[in-house]
Amino acid sequence: MIIDGKKVALELREKIKARLARHPHLKITLATVSVGDDPASKVYVGMQHRTAEAAGLYPEHIQLAAGTSQKQLEEQIEQLAQDDKVHGIILQLPLPDPLDKDAALAKIPPNKDIDGQTDVNMGRLLQGRKQLVPCTPLGVMRLIEAYNIETSGRTAVVVGRSAVVGLPQFLLLSEKGVDATVTVAHSRTRDLAELCKSADILVSAIGSPALITEAYVKPGAMVFDVGVTETPSGIQGDVDFDAVSKIAGGVTPMPGGTGPMTVACLLENTLLAAQLQNALPS
Ligand code: NAP
């Protein structure tokens, strides 16, 4: 089975659009902040904005020059933080050297932090009091829900331990009510194939093209490919889709899997942020 992220993302965006259409007088705004002129980041921001606009949101982009200082970046974020007309803020990462991402992220108020990256939102997730959580692992959870994939008591392996994907994915899969038994793997994990083969649910967030072959997958497992690598032949995921789809119960394609879900969840989080600011009825 193909786990169709494009289709589920479209359904989610339609729901968001319908909800916003009930409040035509509200102008729910998300602001993206970029530093420097990375072409890949430009493409990604453009896509975020088109998707947001199509759903009835109001995107705003702040483009800062490559030589922007830490102070200028933080002042810009503070300005957006204080602006009642802005409901969600996303800082495009990575930042050019020597900018400090943690200090910059700390200027985003937790209730406008639509990629769940601030200490407060990470802490809430850890304590089982989640509000705004990182969009990519949230997108995987939305796919699990959409396909009614059983998680309770199932074994899950998450490959990758970043704060933006791997670790929040671990927390979301192991939280009460989801109840998977989760192992996090990383570059020092021994016998990765053996470990992955024990998983009913496998999430790969590495950035290593086609590393996950059929030797890593239990027959019938549900496989979510988060990794993205630009190669001369186009975008490639961590999963060898052709080989793995022969034995997996379900697998996300790349592109067309977790990527569209990340963008749809960014919009979902913007609505939640607006709600937390009492700018949108629940
Ligand atoms: P990251 O911070 O570079 O983390 C990568 C993780 O993979 C690290 O924990 C690393 O282990 C682990 N790793 C690297 N090589 C490995 C190997 N051979 N075996 C096992 N683990 C290995 O990257 P990230 O920000 O989490 O992103 C991960 C991937 O997802 C990237 O390709 C990124 O482009 C993609 N991504 C996709 C979406 C989407 O919407 N689909 C969104 C965000 C990111 P160590 O910790 O030991 O170094």
Short mmCIF file of C-alpha atoms and ligand atoms in Angstrom, two decimals:
data_model
loop_
_atom_site.label_atom_id
_atom_site.label_comp_id
_atom_site.label_asym_id
_atom_site.label_seq_id
_atom_site.Cartn_x
_atom_site.Cartn_y
_atom_site.Cartn_z
CA MET A 1 0.00 0.00 0.00
CA ILE A 2 1.19 3.50 -0.78
CA ILE A 3 0.67 5.85 2.17
CA ASP A 4 -0.42 8.84 0.14
CA GLY A 5 0.76 11.99 1.87
CA LYS A 6 -0.36 14.19 -1.00
CA LYS A 7 -3.96 13.01 -0.66
CA VAL A 8 -4.10 13.21 3.15
CA ALA A 9 -2.43 16.65 3.08
CA LEU A 10 -5.02 17.87 0.58
CA GLU A 11 -7.84 16.64 2.83
CA LEU A 12 -6.27 18.39 5.82
CA ARG A 13 -5.86 21.63 3.84
CA GLU A 14 -9.48 21.44 2.68
CA LYS A 15 -10.60 21.13 6.32
CA ILE A 16 -8.50 24.15 7.24
CA LYS A 17 -9.93 26.11 4.31
CA ALA A 18 -13.50 25.22 5.30
CA ARG A 19 -12.83 26.26 8.91
CA LEU A 20 -11.34 29.61 7.85
CA ALA A 21 -14.19 30.19 5.40
CA ARG A 22 -16.56 30.26 8.38
CA HIS A 23 -14.66 33.33 9.67
CA PRO A 24 -14.11 35.47 6.55
CA HIS A 25 -13.47 38.61 8.65
CA LEU A 26 -10.42 37.02 10.32
CA LYS A 27 -7.00 37.49 8.78
CA ILE A 28 -4.91 34.66 10.20
CA THR A 29 -1.30 35.45 9.36
CA LEU A 30 1.86 33.40 9.39
CA ALA A 31 5.23 35.06 9.01
CA THR A 32 8.31 33.33 7.62
CA VAL A 33 11.76 34.73 8.35
CA SER A 34 14.77 33.82 6.19
CA VAL A 35 18.37 34.97 6.41
CA GLY A 36 20.54 34.87 3.26
CA ASP A 37 19.56 33.70 -0.18
CA ASP A 38 19.67 29.92 -0.12
CA PRO A 39 17.81 28.86 -3.32
CA ALA A 40 16.36 25.66 -1.75
CA SER A 41 14.97 27.68 1.15
CA LYS A 42 13.41 30.18 -1.31
CA VAL A 43 11.60 27.35 -3.11
CA TYR A 44 10.38 25.93 0.20
CA VAL A 45 9.13 29.31 1.47
CA GLY A 46 7.37 29.94 -1.86
CA MET A 47 5.59 26.61 -1.53
CA GLN A 48 4.60 27.30 2.08
CA HIS A 49 3.13 30.65 1.04
CA ARG A 50 1.18 29.36 -1.97
CA THR A 51 -0.28 26.54 0.14
CA ALA A 52 -1.14 28.91 2.97
CA GLU A 53 -2.83 31.40 0.64
CA ALA A 54 -4.84 28.67 -1.09
CA ALA A 55 -6.17 27.61 2.34
CA GLY A 56 -7.24 31.16 3.20
CA LEU A 57 -4.30 32.17 5.39
CA TYR A 58 -2.25 35.34 4.99
CA PRO A 59 1.48 34.62 4.61
CA GLU A 60 4.08 37.32 5.12
CA HIS A 61 7.77 36.95 4.32
CA ILE A 62 10.68 38.74 5.97
CA GLN A 63 13.85 38.33 3.95
CA LEU A 64 17.00 39.38 5.80
CA ALA A 65 20.34 39.90 4.07
CA ALA A 66 23.12 37.30 4.40
CA GLY A 67 25.17 39.58 6.67
CA THR A 68 22.35 40.18 9.18
CA SER A 69 23.64 40.31 12.76
CA GLN A 70 22.26 38.26 15.64
CA LYS A 71 20.87 41.47 17.17
CA GLN A 72 19.07 42.46 13.94
CA LEU A 73 17.60 38.97 13.57
CA GLU A 74 16.38 38.90 17.16
CA GLU A 75 14.91 42.42 16.85
CA GLN A 76 13.02 41.35 13.74
CA ILE A 77 11.58 38.31 15.52
CA GLU A 78 10.68 40.44 18.55
CA GLN A 79 8.80 42.83 16.27
CA LEU A 80 6.75 39.93 14.87
CA ALA A 81 6.29 38.58 18.39
CA GLN A 82 4.68 41.84 19.48
CA ASP A 83 2.54 42.27 16.37
CA ASP A 84 -1.04 41.19 17.17
CA LYS A 85 -1.72 40.79 13.46
CA VAL A 86 0.86 37.97 13.20
CA HIS A 87 -0.30 34.62 14.60
CA GLY A 88 2.51 32.25 13.62
CA ILE A 89 6.25 32.70 13.15
CA ILE A 90 8.59 30.30 11.43
CA LEU A 91 12.32 30.85 11.24
CA GLN A 92 13.82 29.07 8.22
CA LEU A 93 16.72 26.85 9.30
CA PRO A 94 19.62 26.37 9.02
CA LEU A 95 20.82 29.92 9.63
CA PRO A 96 24.09 31.07 8.05
CA ASP A 97 27.15 31.14 10.32
CA PRO A 98 27.72 32.58 12.89
CA LEU A 99 24.04 33.11 13.76
CA ASP A 100 22.79 31.34 16.88
CA LYS A 101 19.52 29.52 16.12
CA ASP A 102 18.67 28.77 19.75
CA ALA A 103 18.95 32.42 20.79
CA ALA A 104 16.83 33.45 17.78
CA LEU A 105 14.18 30.77 18.40
CA ALA A 106 13.97 31.89 22.04
CA LYS A 107 12.49 35.20 20.80
CA ILE A 108 9.45 33.44 19.33
CA PRO A 109 6.60 33.43 21.86
CA PRO A 110 5.52 29.80 22.52
CA ASN A 111 1.97 30.55 21.34
CA LYS A 112 3.29 31.72 17.92
CA ASP A 113 5.87 28.93 17.60
CA ILE A 114 4.23 27.03 14.73
CA ASP A 115 7.08 24.55 14.29
CA GLY A 116 7.15 23.69 17.99
CA GLN A 117 10.84 24.49 18.34
CA THR A 118 10.92 26.61 21.49
CA ASP A 119 12.02 25.24 24.84
CA VAL A 120 8.49 25.69 26.21
CA ASN A 121 6.81 23.71 23.43
CA MET A 122 9.46 20.97 23.56
CA GLY A 123 9.06 20.80 27.35
CA ARG A 124 5.27 20.62 27.09
CA LEU A 125 5.55 17.74 24.62
CA LEU A 126 7.91 15.90 26.95
CA GLN A 127 5.54 16.39 29.89
CA GLY A 128 2.46 15.17 28.03
CA ARG A 129 0.96 18.68 27.79
CA LYS A 130 1.62 19.30 24.12
CA GLN A 131 0.32 22.35 22.28
CA LEU A 132 2.35 23.30 19.21
CA VAL A 133 4.54 20.38 18.11
CA PRO A 134 7.06 20.11 15.25
CA CYS A 135 5.27 19.82 11.90
CA THR A 136 7.16 16.90 10.33
CA PRO A 137 6.62 14.35 13.12
CA LEU A 138 3.06 15.69 13.51
CA GLY A 139 2.55 14.97 9.80
CA VAL A 140 3.61 11.35 10.33
CA MET A 141 1.08 11.07 13.19
CA ARG A 142 -1.66 12.49 10.94
CA LEU A 143 -0.83 9.81 8.34
CA ILE A 144 -0.99 7.10 11.01
CA GLU A 145 -4.45 8.41 12.01
CA ALA A 146 -5.67 8.75 8.42
CA TYR A 147 -4.74 5.14 7.61
CA ASN A 148 -5.99 3.80 10.98
CA ILE A 149 -2.61 2.24 11.68
CA GLU A 150 -2.61 0.40 14.99
CA THR A 151 0.00 1.84 17.37
CA SER A 152 -0.95 0.60 20.84
CA GLY A 153 1.59 -1.92 22.08
CA ARG A 154 3.28 -1.97 18.67
CA THR A 155 7.00 -1.66 18.23
CA ALA A 156 8.28 1.49 16.52
CA VAL A 157 11.79 2.46 15.49
CA VAL A 158 12.67 6.06 14.68
CA VAL A 159 15.99 6.50 12.89
CA GLY A 160 17.38 9.98 13.63
CA ARG A 161 17.49 11.93 16.91
CA SER A 162 17.23 15.58 15.90
CA ALA A 163 15.13 18.02 17.92
CA VAL A 164 13.07 18.84 14.85
CA VAL A 165 12.17 15.30 13.70
CA GLY A 166 13.54 12.21 15.48
CA LEU A 167 13.10 13.09 19.15
CA PRO A 168 9.62 14.68 18.87
CA GLN A 169 8.60 11.69 16.72
CA PHE A 170 9.71 9.41 19.56
CA LEU A 171 7.62 11.44 22.04
CA LEU A 172 4.52 11.52 19.81
CA LEU A 173 4.63 7.77 19.15
CA SER A 174 5.19 6.88 22.80
CA GLU A 175 2.68 9.31 24.37
CA LYS A 176 -0.30 7.99 26.29
CA GLY A 177 -3.11 7.12 23.93
CA VAL A 178 -0.74 6.33 21.06
CA ASP A 179 1.18 3.83 23.17
CA ALA A 180 3.81 2.47 20.81
CA THR A 181 7.02 1.07 22.31
CA VAL A 182 9.65 3.20 20.62
CA THR A 183 13.39 2.90 20.05
CA VAL A 184 15.43 5.80 18.67
CA ALA A 185 18.39 4.92 16.45
CA HIS A 186 21.24 7.14 15.24
CA SER A 187 24.62 7.00 13.55
CA ARG A 188 26.20 5.02 16.38
CA THR A 189 23.47 2.38 16.54
CA ARG A 190 24.79 -1.13 16.00
CA ASP A 191 22.98 -3.60 13.74
CA LEU A 192 20.61 -0.94 12.42
CA ALA A 193 19.04 -3.34 9.90
CA GLU A 194 18.29 -5.88 12.64
CA LEU A 195 16.76 -3.21 14.87
CA CYS A 196 14.64 -1.71 12.07
CA LYS A 197 13.45 -5.20 11.16
CA SER A 198 11.89 -5.51 14.62
CA ALA A 199 9.61 -2.50 13.96
CA ASP A 200 5.91 -2.60 13.16
CA ILE A 201 6.27 1.13 12.45
CA LEU A 202 9.51 2.48 11.00
CA VAL A 203 10.22 6.19 10.61
CA SER A 204 13.46 7.10 8.86
CA ALA A 205 14.75 10.67 9.25
CA ILE A 206 18.40 10.45 8.27
CA GLY A 207 19.07 12.07 4.89
CA SER A 208 20.87 9.06 3.40
CA PRO A 209 19.39 8.07 0.03
CA ALA A 210 17.91 4.56 -0.20
CA LEU A 211 19.71 3.33 2.94
CA ILE A 212 16.55 1.54 4.10
CA THR A 213 16.28 -1.51 1.87
CA GLU A 214 14.08 -4.57 2.27
CA ALA A 215 16.73 -5.99 4.65
CA TYR A 216 15.63 -3.31 7.17
CA VAL A 217 11.90 -3.93 6.99
CA LYS A 218 9.67 -6.47 8.71
CA PRO A 219 7.07 -7.93 6.35
CA GLY A 220 3.84 -5.94 6.79
CA ALA A 221 5.51 -2.99 8.58
CA MET A 222 4.37 0.59 8.03
CA VAL A 223 7.29 2.68 6.76
CA PHE A 224 7.48 6.48 6.82
CA ASP A 225 10.25 8.09 4.82
CA VAL A 226 11.17 11.53 6.15
CA GLY A 227 14.70 11.84 4.75
CA VAL A 228 15.19 14.20 1.82
CA THR A 229 18.35 14.31 -0.26
CA GLU A 230 18.79 16.34 -3.44
CA THR A 231 20.55 14.12 -5.98
CA PRO A 232 21.36 14.73 -9.66
CA SER A 233 18.36 12.52 -10.50
CA GLY A 234 16.00 14.50 -8.22
CA ILE A 235 14.83 14.29 -4.63
CA GLN A 236 15.50 10.95 -2.93
CA GLY A 237 14.24 9.58 0.34
CA ASP A 238 15.98 7.34 2.86
CA VAL A 239 13.86 4.41 1.73
CA ASP A 240 14.43 2.27 -1.35
CA PHE A 241 10.77 2.59 -2.29
CA ASP A 242 10.61 -0.09 -5.01
CA ALA A 243 12.26 -2.76 -2.89
CA VAL A 244 10.55 -1.88 0.39
CA SER A 245 7.05 -1.54 -1.06
CA LYS A 246 7.19 -5.23 -2.06
CA ILE A 247 7.32 -6.37 1.59
CA ALA A 248 6.02 -3.46 3.71
CA GLY A 249 2.35 -3.18 4.68
CA GLY A 250 2.53 0.48 3.66
CA VAL A 251 5.20 2.98 2.67
CA THR A 252 5.26 6.70 1.96
CA PRO A 253 6.67 7.73 -1.43
CA MET A 254 9.28 10.46 -1.76
CA PRO A 255 8.21 12.94 -2.98
CA GLY A 256 4.50 12.84 -2.20
CA GLY A 257 4.66 11.40 1.32
CA THR A 258 5.81 13.18 4.44
CA GLY A 259 6.73 16.48 2.70
CA PRO A 260 3.18 17.64 1.86
CA MET A 261 2.12 16.60 5.38
CA THR A 262 4.77 18.88 6.91
CA VAL A 263 3.36 21.87 5.02
CA ALA A 264 -0.26 20.99 5.84
CA CYS A 265 0.66 20.62 9.52
CA LEU A 266 2.30 24.04 9.45
CA LEU A 267 -1.09 25.45 8.47
CA GLU A 268 -2.84 23.34 11.10
CA ASN A 269 -0.41 24.68 13.71
CA THR A 270 -1.03 28.27 12.57
CA LEU A 271 -4.75 27.81 13.28
CA LEU A 272 -3.95 26.30 16.68
CA ALA A 273 -1.62 29.24 17.40
CA ALA A 274 -4.37 31.71 16.46
CA GLN A 275 -6.73 29.81 18.76
CA LEU A 276 -4.21 29.96 21.62
CA GLN A 277 -4.08 33.75 21.08
CA ASN A 278 -7.90 33.93 21.14
CA ALA A 279 -7.81 35.14 17.55
CA LEU A 280 -9.81 32.19 16.17
CA PRO A 281 -12.76 30.40 17.78
CA SER A 282 -12.10 26.69 18.47
P1 NAP B 1 19.82 15.88 11.18
O1 NAP B 1 19.69 16.87 12.28
O2 NAP B 1 21.01 15.89 10.30
O3 NAP B 1 19.68 14.42 11.84
C1 NAP B 1 19.94 13.27 11.13
C2 NAP B 1 19.93 12.09 12.07
O4 NAP B 1 20.22 10.92 11.34
C3 NAP B 1 20.97 12.18 13.19
O5 NAP B 1 20.38 11.83 14.42
C4 NAP B 1 22.04 11.18 12.77
O6 NAP B 1 22.68 10.54 13.85
C5 NAP B 1 21.20 10.16 12.03
N1 NAP B 1 22.01 9.42 11.07
C6 NAP B 1 22.85 9.91 10.13
N2 NAP B 1 23.40 8.91 9.42
C7 NAP B 1 22.92 7.76 9.95
C8 NAP B 1 23.12 6.39 9.66
N3 NAP B 1 23.92 5.98 8.68
N4 NAP B 1 22.45 5.48 10.40
C9 NAP B 1 21.63 5.87 11.39
N5 NAP B 1 21.39 7.16 11.72
C10 NAP B 1 22.03 8.08 11.00
O7 NAP B 1 18.59 15.96 10.21
P2 NAP B 1 17.03 16.28 10.48
O8 NAP B 1 16.83 17.75 10.50
O9 NAP B 1 16.53 15.44 11.60
O10 NAP B 1 16.42 15.77 9.12
C11 NAP B 1 16.53 14.40 8.77
C12 NAP B 1 16.18 14.23 7.31
O11 NAP B 1 14.81 14.59 7.14
C13 NAP B 1 16.95 15.15 6.36
O12 NAP B 1 17.16 14.46 5.15
C14 NAP B 1 16.02 16.32 6.12
O13 NAP B 1 16.22 16.94 4.87
C15 NAP B 1 14.69 15.60 6.14
N6 NAP B 1 13.51 16.42 6.50
C16 NAP B 1 12.38 16.14 5.80
C17 NAP B 1 11.21 16.78 6.12
C18 NAP B 1 9.96 16.38 5.42
O14 NAP B 1 8.99 17.13 5.46
N7 NAP B 1 9.92 15.21 4.79
C19 NAP B 1 11.21 17.77 7.10
C20 NAP B 1 12.37 18.02 7.82
C21 NAP B 1 13.53 17.32 7.51
P3 NAP B 1 23.65 11.32 14.88
O15 NAP B 1 22.70 12.08 15.80
O16 NAP B 1 24.39 10.23 15.56
O17 NAP B 1 24.50 12.24 14.05
#
